[in-house]
Amino acid sequence: MLDGCVPWPTEFADAYRAAGHWAGQPLDVLLRDGARDHPDRIALVDAAGSRWSYAELDARADRVAAGLHGLGLRAGDRIVVQLPNIPEFVVLIFGLLRIGALPVLALPAHRESEIAPLCELSEAVAYVIADFDEAGYDYRALARSVRKSVPSVEHVLVVGDPEEFTALPEAEPIALAAPDPGEVALFLLSGGTTGTPKLIPRTHNDYLYNARESARVCGLGEHTVYLVALPAAHNFAFACPGILGTFAAGGTVVLAPDPSPDGVFPLIEREKVTITAVVPPVALLWMDAAEFADEDLSSLRLLQVGGAKFSAEPASRVPEALGCALQQVFGMAEGLLNYTRLDDPAELVITTQGRPMSGSDEIRVVDEDGEEVAPGQSGELLTRGPYTLRGYYRAPEHNARSFTPDGFYRSGDLVRVLPSGHLVVEGRVKDQINRGGEKIPAEELENHLLAHPAVHDAAVVGMADEIMGERTCAFLIVKGEAPTLREVTAFLRERGVAAYKLPDRIEVLDAFPLTTVGKVSKKALGKLLETE
Ligand code: OOB
């Protein structure tokens, strides 16, 4: 495996192959096979209504692959991709897979403080952006500063007006060697808990299994019309089953620019969408909006909800409010996926976050000492399996903490396992805030806050919120006059911090409560918010 990655031990790799999980094919077969078996079927539709058949998409991916090769991109090169939900995202990913170059999937919301470290860590040779996003943000300005601070970035490729940069290149298709299926195909971003980004290597074998098995578990088929409402680059929308799973099933992918009911409902009606995936706050919004909507949503069969805990009460209202079934999904970019099944009793679908996708997923629930808890008791979820990473990219010290010696990933999630094998997520032990599915590593935000001249110390915690699940509160110890929330967020924006990571509230204290070993007690800080 690529230098800086941790491979599965041989006996595990052999077992996953023997079980048929690892097919020994490049991820790219998802499009190649579709173009061969049903060339004229529609693979992709954008918000404006443009359509590409499997054959057309395949041909365009070949042309982009040749164009990228012509620019000098080669197998093993890392390319940071930051695109909205546009057809070029799909074309580019397959183009990169065909030359064996490795996409690093950033989110459209990321800004300089996320993109620059990402380019640095991956030693990216290229950075791909759109000219503008829906709200008019100009990514070329971001690219200018990234290029200045990260010398490895030779090419900035732009979908739209490139200005001084390069347009996404296309050329006559060329013959290219197929990549080794055991190798890394792409990198996903971890939600993270530390001050620096973590990259998750996903191999052809493991991600192909992730997509195909998700498609099977979620009942996808050739009549599936999957709506991409979340960012396409997020694992959930990309491969759980998402875009890749829909291609695996020979269905149609429809791209929505954003998840607002105004944007999405007309698309559901126009394209007769059958399935989509959202985070809990979006599900709540859709349920409220559906009551007054004129659009016909009756094509919708399944709403997948995940990324953060979806409470039982709204979960129970989904079928009535949206006229479709609910599936709860508890997943992570690191690998493990839990799905409630289509034939599960309603009680399990409403009150659990699903059970592991694969029979080869191994689950352990442990207490603070790492000892397995009694069945049904709550503890930290550890996992190992055919599509769960064995280590983050180039992060040996972090890996020593995030994995057990026998290769289990420490998820940082508190769960309890029911006799049926279904998991209930009860909380978390990792220092991260989950703001409606968007993950904020506490340490990273604290480091940015500490850079403010009036901040002596900072500790961020989540505060319960009915819609978002959690919002972010920054506790500060200040030097001199305390800054206002407005000043703090303006300062963070100036530093290039993504908008979703900005604190919703600040509280100034004289001192932080400490634990018995003298660390800042986030538990006690959380209690301060509860007792209001
Ligand atoms: C998904 O992936 P990530 O990498 O953005 O975040 C993973 C973390 C989990 O460790 C857990 O803390 C939280 O997000 N989470 C949930 C959850 N789904 C994810 N917490 C409670 N209930 C749920 N249903 O978020 C992700 C990846 C693939 C599919 C779905 C979600």
XYZ file of C-alpha atoms and ligand atoms in Angstrom:
563
model
C 0.000 0.000 0.000
C 1.007 3.622 -0.584
C 3.748 4.830 1.748
C 2.213 6.382 4.879
C -0.776 3.998 4.887
C -1.375 1.015 7.173
C -2.368 -2.143 5.246
C -4.670 -4.870 6.542
C -2.643 -7.827 7.817
C -2.382 -10.606 5.193
C -4.662 -13.027 7.039
C -7.444 -10.435 7.125
C -6.964 -9.452 3.488
C -7.098 -13.145 2.513
C -10.276 -13.659 4.540
C -12.005 -10.616 3.000
C -11.104 -11.861 -0.477
C -12.232 -15.398 0.319
C -15.562 -14.086 1.640
C -16.052 -12.290 -1.680
C -16.010 -8.832 -0.096
C -12.928 -7.707 -1.941
C -13.603 -8.215 -5.626
C -10.111 -7.435 -6.884
C -11.411 -4.788 -9.290
C -10.685 -1.075 -9.615
C -13.403 1.257 -8.287
C -13.791 2.596 -11.789
C -15.644 -0.588 -12.889
C -18.789 0.994 -11.451
C -18.935 3.278 -14.466
C -17.178 1.001 -16.991
C -19.579 -1.884 -16.333
C -22.583 0.420 -16.523
C -21.439 1.804 -19.877
C -20.934 -1.741 -21.189
C -24.150 -3.286 -19.824
C -26.660 -0.456 -20.269
C -24.988 2.361 -22.225
C -28.176 4.298 -22.942
C -29.592 4.383 -19.459
C -29.397 7.775 -17.709
C -26.587 7.839 -15.144
C -26.532 11.484 -14.139
C -28.894 14.464 -14.127
C -27.989 17.932 -12.925
C -30.221 20.521 -11.281
C -30.806 22.330 -14.592
C -32.039 19.090 -16.156
C -29.044 18.150 -18.336
C -28.680 14.383 -18.660
C -25.799 12.005 -19.300
C -26.213 8.350 -20.201
C -23.775 5.797 -18.802
C -22.003 5.764 -22.186
C -21.762 9.560 -22.299
C -20.472 9.831 -18.748
C -17.951 7.064 -19.381
C -16.705 8.780 -22.555
C -16.389 12.117 -20.782
C -14.443 10.519 -17.901
C -12.059 9.046 -20.508
C -11.540 12.459 -22.073
C -10.931 14.127 -18.717
C -8.523 11.321 -17.730
C -6.552 11.961 -20.940
C -6.624 15.707 -20.322
C -5.325 15.321 -16.773
C -2.629 12.943 -18.000
C -1.673 15.509 -20.622
C -1.180 18.074 -17.846
C 1.310 15.708 -16.251
C -0.823 14.158 -13.505
C 0.219 10.564 -12.832
C -0.704 7.500 -10.782
C -0.204 8.098 -7.068
C -0.391 11.914 -7.327
C -2.720 13.511 -4.787
C -5.311 16.016 -5.994
C -7.450 18.014 -3.564
C -10.967 18.212 -4.982
C -13.363 20.864 -3.702
C -16.446 20.978 -5.889
C -20.132 21.563 -5.299
C -22.801 19.116 -6.490
C -22.155 19.527 -10.206
C -21.636 16.877 -12.917
C -17.933 17.746 -13.154
C -17.476 16.346 -9.651
C -18.474 12.888 -10.875
C -16.593 13.147 -14.173
C -13.435 14.354 -12.435
C -13.433 11.622 -9.792
C -13.701 8.912 -12.453
C -11.120 10.701 -14.598
C -8.698 10.704 -11.668
C -9.435 7.065 -10.829
C -8.617 6.144 -14.447
C -5.145 7.662 -14.315
C -4.634 6.266 -10.803
C -4.306 9.732 -9.275
C -5.768 10.013 -5.786
C -8.617 12.456 -5.097
C -8.604 14.033 -1.619
C -12.216 14.966 -0.993
C -12.664 18.368 0.641
C -16.071 19.902 1.357
C -17.325 23.065 -0.374
C -17.631 24.754 3.044
C -13.904 24.457 3.728
C -11.762 27.554 3.650
C -8.078 28.336 3.829
C -7.530 27.050 7.340
C -8.792 23.617 6.223
C -7.625 23.500 2.586
C -4.015 24.620 3.093
C -3.167 21.992 5.757
C -4.929 19.387 3.620
C -2.842 20.246 0.566
C 0.263 20.225 2.726
C -0.407 16.881 4.402
C -1.264 15.215 1.098
C 1.498 17.056 -0.810
C -1.153 17.754 -3.401
C 0.100 18.567 -6.908
C -3.266 19.941 -7.951
C -6.302 21.617 -6.409
C -9.636 21.538 -8.220
C -12.349 24.134 -7.589
C -15.405 25.717 -9.149
C -15.205 29.449 -9.906
C -18.131 30.326 -7.612
C -20.501 28.566 -5.276
C -24.271 29.134 -5.240
C -23.890 32.016 -2.793
C -21.289 33.766 -4.944
C -18.168 32.836 -2.972
C -15.115 33.031 -5.252
C -12.918 29.928 -4.806
C -10.199 31.374 -7.041
C -9.306 33.839 -4.291
C -8.958 30.882 -1.927
C -6.808 29.063 -4.512
C -4.491 32.054 -4.798
C -3.632 31.994 -1.112
C -3.404 28.184 -1.015
C -0.953 28.226 -3.902
C 1.131 30.813 -2.135
C 1.360 28.842 1.097
C 1.659 25.315 -0.330
C 4.405 25.041 -2.975
C 3.536 21.441 -3.955
C 0.307 22.683 -5.590
C 1.420 23.123 -9.209
C -1.985 23.204 -10.847
C -5.228 24.892 -9.935
C -8.004 23.511 -12.136
C -11.251 25.421 -12.338
C -14.740 24.438 -13.428
C -16.102 27.681 -14.859
C -14.041 30.813 -15.525
C -10.441 29.892 -14.650
C -9.020 33.467 -14.747
C -5.231 32.924 -14.423
C -5.671 29.200 -13.654
C -6.433 26.200 -15.880
C -9.797 24.957 -17.095
C -10.592 21.281 -16.477
C -8.722 19.718 -19.424
C -10.132 17.197 -21.910
C -8.289 15.309 -24.644
C -8.629 12.318 -26.982
C -8.826 9.167 -24.801
C -5.560 7.300 -24.249
C -4.747 3.800 -22.984
C -4.070 3.800 -19.248
C -2.924 1.006 -16.930
C -5.541 -0.194 -14.427
C -4.601 0.458 -10.792
C -3.926 -2.319 -8.258
C -7.265 -2.962 -6.437
C -5.398 -3.330 -3.133
C -4.104 0.206 -3.463
C -5.549 3.477 -2.203
C -8.218 4.830 -4.571
C -8.987 8.081 -2.771
C -8.801 9.897 0.544
C -11.757 10.932 2.673
C -11.531 13.549 5.386
C -12.026 12.570 8.996
C -14.386 14.627 11.173
C -11.375 14.838 13.445
C -10.705 15.529 17.085
C -7.234 17.090 16.875
C -5.730 20.362 15.697
C -4.689 18.993 12.301
C -6.692 17.262 9.546
C -6.660 13.482 9.238
C -6.846 11.686 5.917
C -8.566 8.344 5.508
C -7.153 6.131 2.766
C -9.886 4.086 1.050
C -8.732 1.311 -1.267
C -10.410 0.184 -4.497
C -11.317 -3.115 -2.846
C -12.727 -1.660 0.321
C -14.641 1.253 -1.197
C -16.089 -0.845 -4.008
C -17.432 -3.236 -1.380
C -18.709 -0.255 0.648
C -20.703 0.988 -2.376
C -21.955 -2.358 -3.695
C -22.975 -3.798 -0.339
C -24.662 -0.513 0.660
C -26.636 -0.630 -2.598
C -27.734 -4.191 -1.812
C -28.688 -3.489 1.807
C -30.642 -0.391 0.754
C -32.488 -2.244 -2.005
C -31.172 -0.203 -4.925
C -31.850 -1.325 -8.493
C -32.011 -0.066 -12.050
C -35.124 1.986 -11.271
C -33.450 3.783 -8.385
C -33.293 7.564 -8.710
C -30.923 8.821 -6.004
C -30.926 12.506 -5.082
C -27.620 13.980 -3.876
C -28.801 16.530 -1.317
C -25.757 16.461 0.990
C -22.348 17.519 -0.349
C -21.371 14.896 -2.958
C -17.906 14.636 -1.415
C -19.268 13.426 1.918
C -18.993 9.664 2.341
C -22.739 9.369 3.047
C -23.787 10.933 -0.287
C -20.837 9.559 -2.197
C -20.903 5.862 -1.391
C -23.446 4.901 1.312
C -24.948 3.967 -1.150
C -24.986 7.444 -2.666
C -23.526 8.136 -6.095
C -21.291 5.078 -6.298
C -23.918 2.661 -4.961
C -26.464 3.981 -7.455
C -24.019 3.368 -10.311
C -23.386 -0.116 -8.913
C -27.127 -0.781 -9.219
C -27.461 0.830 -12.656
C -29.726 3.615 -11.376
C -29.819 7.365 -11.924
C -28.093 10.036 -9.830
C -29.707 13.483 -9.559
C -27.617 16.382 -8.258
C -29.226 19.017 -6.022
C -27.251 22.200 -5.379
C -28.310 22.330 -1.722
C -30.754 20.548 0.596
C -33.325 23.336 1.025
C -36.937 22.230 0.385
C -37.253 24.959 -2.265
C -34.349 23.527 -4.191
C -35.003 19.852 -3.593
C -38.788 19.318 -3.743
C -39.145 20.420 -7.387
C -36.279 18.055 -8.291
C -37.943 15.158 -6.478
C -41.108 15.801 -8.474
C -39.385 16.390 -11.830
C -37.036 13.385 -11.661
C -39.300 11.064 -9.640
C -36.593 10.602 -7.040
C -36.885 7.347 -5.060
C -34.205 7.710 -2.376
C -32.056 10.369 -0.753
C -29.836 10.899 2.290
C -29.933 13.792 4.751
C -28.735 14.863 8.195
C -31.320 15.229 11.007
C -31.813 19.045 10.812
C -32.588 18.704 7.085
C -35.045 15.881 7.748
C -36.854 18.134 10.265
C -36.956 20.982 7.755
C -38.348 18.749 4.999
C -41.021 17.309 7.274
C -42.224 20.804 8.194
C -42.082 22.071 4.615
C -43.824 19.020 3.106
C -47.031 19.926 4.884
C -47.417 23.088 2.798
C -45.588 22.016 -0.358
C -47.356 21.818 -3.710
C -44.841 19.406 -5.225
C -45.632 15.736 -5.662
C -43.183 13.805 -3.468
C -44.936 10.466 -3.851
C -42.059 8.866 -5.821
C -39.920 8.911 -2.662
C -39.546 5.396 -1.219
C -36.754 5.805 1.313
C -35.290 8.651 3.356
C -31.884 7.859 4.837
C -31.062 9.920 7.921
C -27.641 9.921 9.556
C -24.515 11.860 10.404
C -25.892 12.733 13.831
C -28.440 11.202 16.167
C -32.010 11.323 14.844
C -34.371 11.263 17.823
C -37.187 8.744 18.051
C -39.950 11.347 18.021
C -39.184 12.926 14.615
C -38.096 9.495 13.347
C -41.577 8.160 14.036
C -43.152 10.981 11.971
C -41.194 10.437 8.738
C -43.596 8.021 6.968
C -46.614 10.220 7.663
C -44.892 13.521 6.854
C -43.011 12.499 3.711
C -44.876 9.426 2.544
C -41.776 7.216 2.529
C -39.936 4.779 4.756
C -37.109 5.850 7.055
C -33.680 4.285 7.274
C -31.338 5.346 10.057
C -27.665 5.341 9.133
C -24.839 5.511 11.634
C -21.686 5.754 9.579
C -18.226 7.230 9.547
C -15.737 8.176 6.855
C -13.341 5.782 8.613
C -15.455 2.856 7.416
C -18.086 1.071 9.501
C -21.658 1.601 8.345
C -24.757 0.701 10.310
C -28.119 0.624 8.585
C -31.581 -0.168 9.844
C -32.892 -2.739 7.364
C -35.821 -2.234 5.022
C -37.702 -5.107 6.682
C -36.856 -4.202 10.296
C -39.837 -3.720 12.626
C -40.831 -0.037 12.962
C -39.709 0.002 16.588
C -36.084 -0.741 15.604
C -36.117 1.738 12.718
C -37.343 4.494 15.027
C -35.235 3.826 18.102
C -31.901 2.486 16.797
C -29.128 3.660 14.490
C -29.019 0.372 12.606
C -26.727 -2.639 12.607
C -23.410 -3.227 10.841
C -23.620 -3.571 7.076
C -21.300 -6.553 6.778
C -21.190 -9.952 8.410
C -17.429 -9.390 8.622
C -17.732 -6.164 10.625
C -16.369 -6.783 14.126
C -17.787 -4.737 16.980
C -16.474 -4.355 20.513
C -18.009 -2.159 23.199
C -15.562 -1.268 25.962
C -15.376 0.701 29.198
C -12.778 3.337 30.114
C -10.211 0.635 30.875
C -10.700 -0.984 27.498
C -12.559 -3.961 29.011
C -15.597 -5.278 27.186
C -18.833 -4.251 28.895
C -21.660 -6.697 29.684
C -24.099 -7.252 26.779
C -26.526 -4.327 26.471
C -24.377 -1.967 28.522
C -23.102 1.307 27.136
C -19.452 1.822 26.201
C -17.104 3.030 23.481
C -17.563 1.421 20.082
C -14.440 -0.161 18.619
C -14.556 -1.717 15.181
C -12.555 -3.604 12.594
C -13.607 -4.944 9.216
C -13.305 -5.199 5.436
C -13.957 -1.507 4.775
C -12.679 0.120 7.979
C -9.270 1.768 7.883
C -6.283 0.388 9.798
C -4.624 3.788 10.135
C -4.828 7.427 9.066
C -2.451 8.629 6.375
C 0.960 9.749 7.665
C -0.152 9.907 11.296
C 1.771 7.234 13.253
C 1.460 8.945 16.642
C -2.231 9.605 16.265
C -2.720 6.045 15.006
C -1.137 4.651 18.161
C -3.979 6.273 20.121
C -6.827 5.781 17.657
C -6.354 2.037 17.147
C -5.951 -0.891 19.499
C -2.833 -3.026 19.052
C -5.005 -5.627 17.278
C -6.287 -3.097 14.759
C -9.667 -1.993 16.094
C -10.559 1.633 15.311
C -11.621 3.588 18.406
C -14.697 5.453 17.110
C -15.087 7.703 20.153
C -18.834 6.992 20.016
C -20.738 5.662 23.019
C -23.163 2.929 22.012
C -25.166 0.049 23.374
C -25.898 -3.091 21.383
C -29.362 -4.686 21.425
C -29.847 -8.464 21.215
C -30.811 -7.990 17.538
C -27.361 -6.527 16.894
C -28.740 -3.015 16.413
C -26.753 -0.138 17.880
C -28.116 2.779 19.854
C -25.802 5.807 19.868
C -25.825 7.286 23.364
C -23.161 9.943 23.203
C -19.496 10.330 22.576
C -16.155 10.344 24.333
C -14.217 12.129 21.581
C -13.511 15.846 21.838
C -15.626 16.850 18.883
C -18.841 18.767 18.370
C -21.468 17.334 16.038
C -23.391 20.341 14.779
C -26.232 18.834 12.797
C -23.906 16.260 11.213
C -21.033 18.687 10.622
C -18.055 17.769 12.757
C -15.953 20.316 14.638
C -12.707 19.117 16.235
C -12.583 20.974 19.563
C -8.810 21.292 19.633
C -8.698 22.838 16.175
C -11.199 25.555 17.063
C -9.487 26.162 20.411
C -6.169 26.725 18.627
C -7.760 29.347 16.393
C -9.344 31.055 19.399
C -6.017 31.090 21.246
C -4.563 33.125 18.398
C -6.906 36.011 19.290
C -4.945 38.697 21.170
C -7.600 39.017 23.906
C -7.884 35.272 24.538
C -5.784 33.742 27.282
C -7.399 30.291 27.215
C -10.233 28.615 25.312
C -12.365 25.486 25.673
C -15.189 24.635 23.296
C -18.095 22.349 24.106
C -21.372 21.359 22.491
C -24.644 22.702 23.852
C -27.867 20.800 23.304
C -30.061 22.175 20.528
C -33.440 20.914 19.450
C -32.847 21.357 15.715
C -29.081 20.929 15.283
C -28.595 18.364 18.026
C -25.730 20.504 19.228
C -24.395 23.983 18.764
C -20.983 25.303 19.712
C -20.148 27.265 22.834
C -16.651 28.679 23.311
C -15.643 29.292 26.912
C -12.921 31.914 27.124
C -10.561 33.283 29.737
C -9.658 36.729 28.490
C -6.838 39.222 28.772
C -8.257 42.714 29.225
C -11.583 43.439 27.593
C -13.671 40.483 26.498
C -14.363 40.299 22.732
C -17.975 39.957 21.574
C -19.241 36.931 19.650
C -19.317 39.078 16.517
C -15.682 40.081 16.954
C -14.630 36.511 17.589
C -16.418 35.116 14.537
C -15.071 37.929 12.339
C -11.578 37.094 13.579
C -12.051 33.382 12.818
C -13.429 34.090 9.337
C -10.414 36.280 8.694
C -8.233 33.270 9.576
C -10.085 31.207 6.954
C -12.092 28.974 9.278
C -15.127 27.271 7.670
C -18.440 28.907 8.618
C -19.876 25.768 10.226
C -17.020 25.756 12.755
C -17.737 29.249 14.077
C -18.985 29.302 17.684
C -22.663 30.061 18.234
C -22.015 31.537 21.640
C -19.130 32.651 23.852
C -18.996 32.650 27.638
C -16.243 34.347 29.590
C -14.991 32.715 32.799
C -12.283 33.651 35.302
C -11.005 30.083 35.429
C -11.924 26.713 33.913
C -13.178 23.882 36.104
C -10.551 21.137 36.265
C -10.687 17.371 36.520
C -8.927 15.543 39.342
C -5.840 15.212 37.167
C -5.863 18.929 36.404
C -7.231 18.894 32.849
C -9.996 21.270 31.750
C -13.244 19.499 32.586
C -15.485 19.748 29.535
C -18.080 17.797 31.423
C -18.238 20.513 34.084
C -18.350 23.192 31.374
C -21.250 21.354 29.754
C -23.013 21.291 33.142
C -22.682 25.092 33.368
C -24.752 25.313 30.185
C -27.356 22.846 31.442
C -28.033 24.660 34.711
C -29.193 27.856 33.075
C -20.852 10.336 8.847
O -19.500 10.320 8.759
P -18.491 11.347 9.441
O -17.148 10.805 9.198
O -18.812 12.733 9.008
O -18.815 11.315 11.002
C -18.785 10.138 11.748
C -19.326 10.375 13.128
C -19.559 9.110 13.933
O -18.382 8.638 14.537
C -20.577 9.614 14.940
O -19.936 10.358 15.941
C -21.440 10.543 14.130
O -20.612 10.981 13.064
N -22.626 9.899 13.561
C -23.765 9.634 14.239
C -24.661 9.044 13.313
N -24.034 8.975 12.107
C -22.794 9.498 12.294
N -24.105 9.822 15.528
C -25.346 9.432 15.909
N -26.252 8.877 15.076
C -25.962 8.656 13.773
N -26.873 8.099 12.954
O -21.443 11.092 9.582
C -21.567 9.331 7.999
C -20.858 8.568 7.088
C -21.520 7.649 6.299
C -22.887 7.501 6.424
C -23.598 8.260 7.334
C -22.939 9.187 8.126
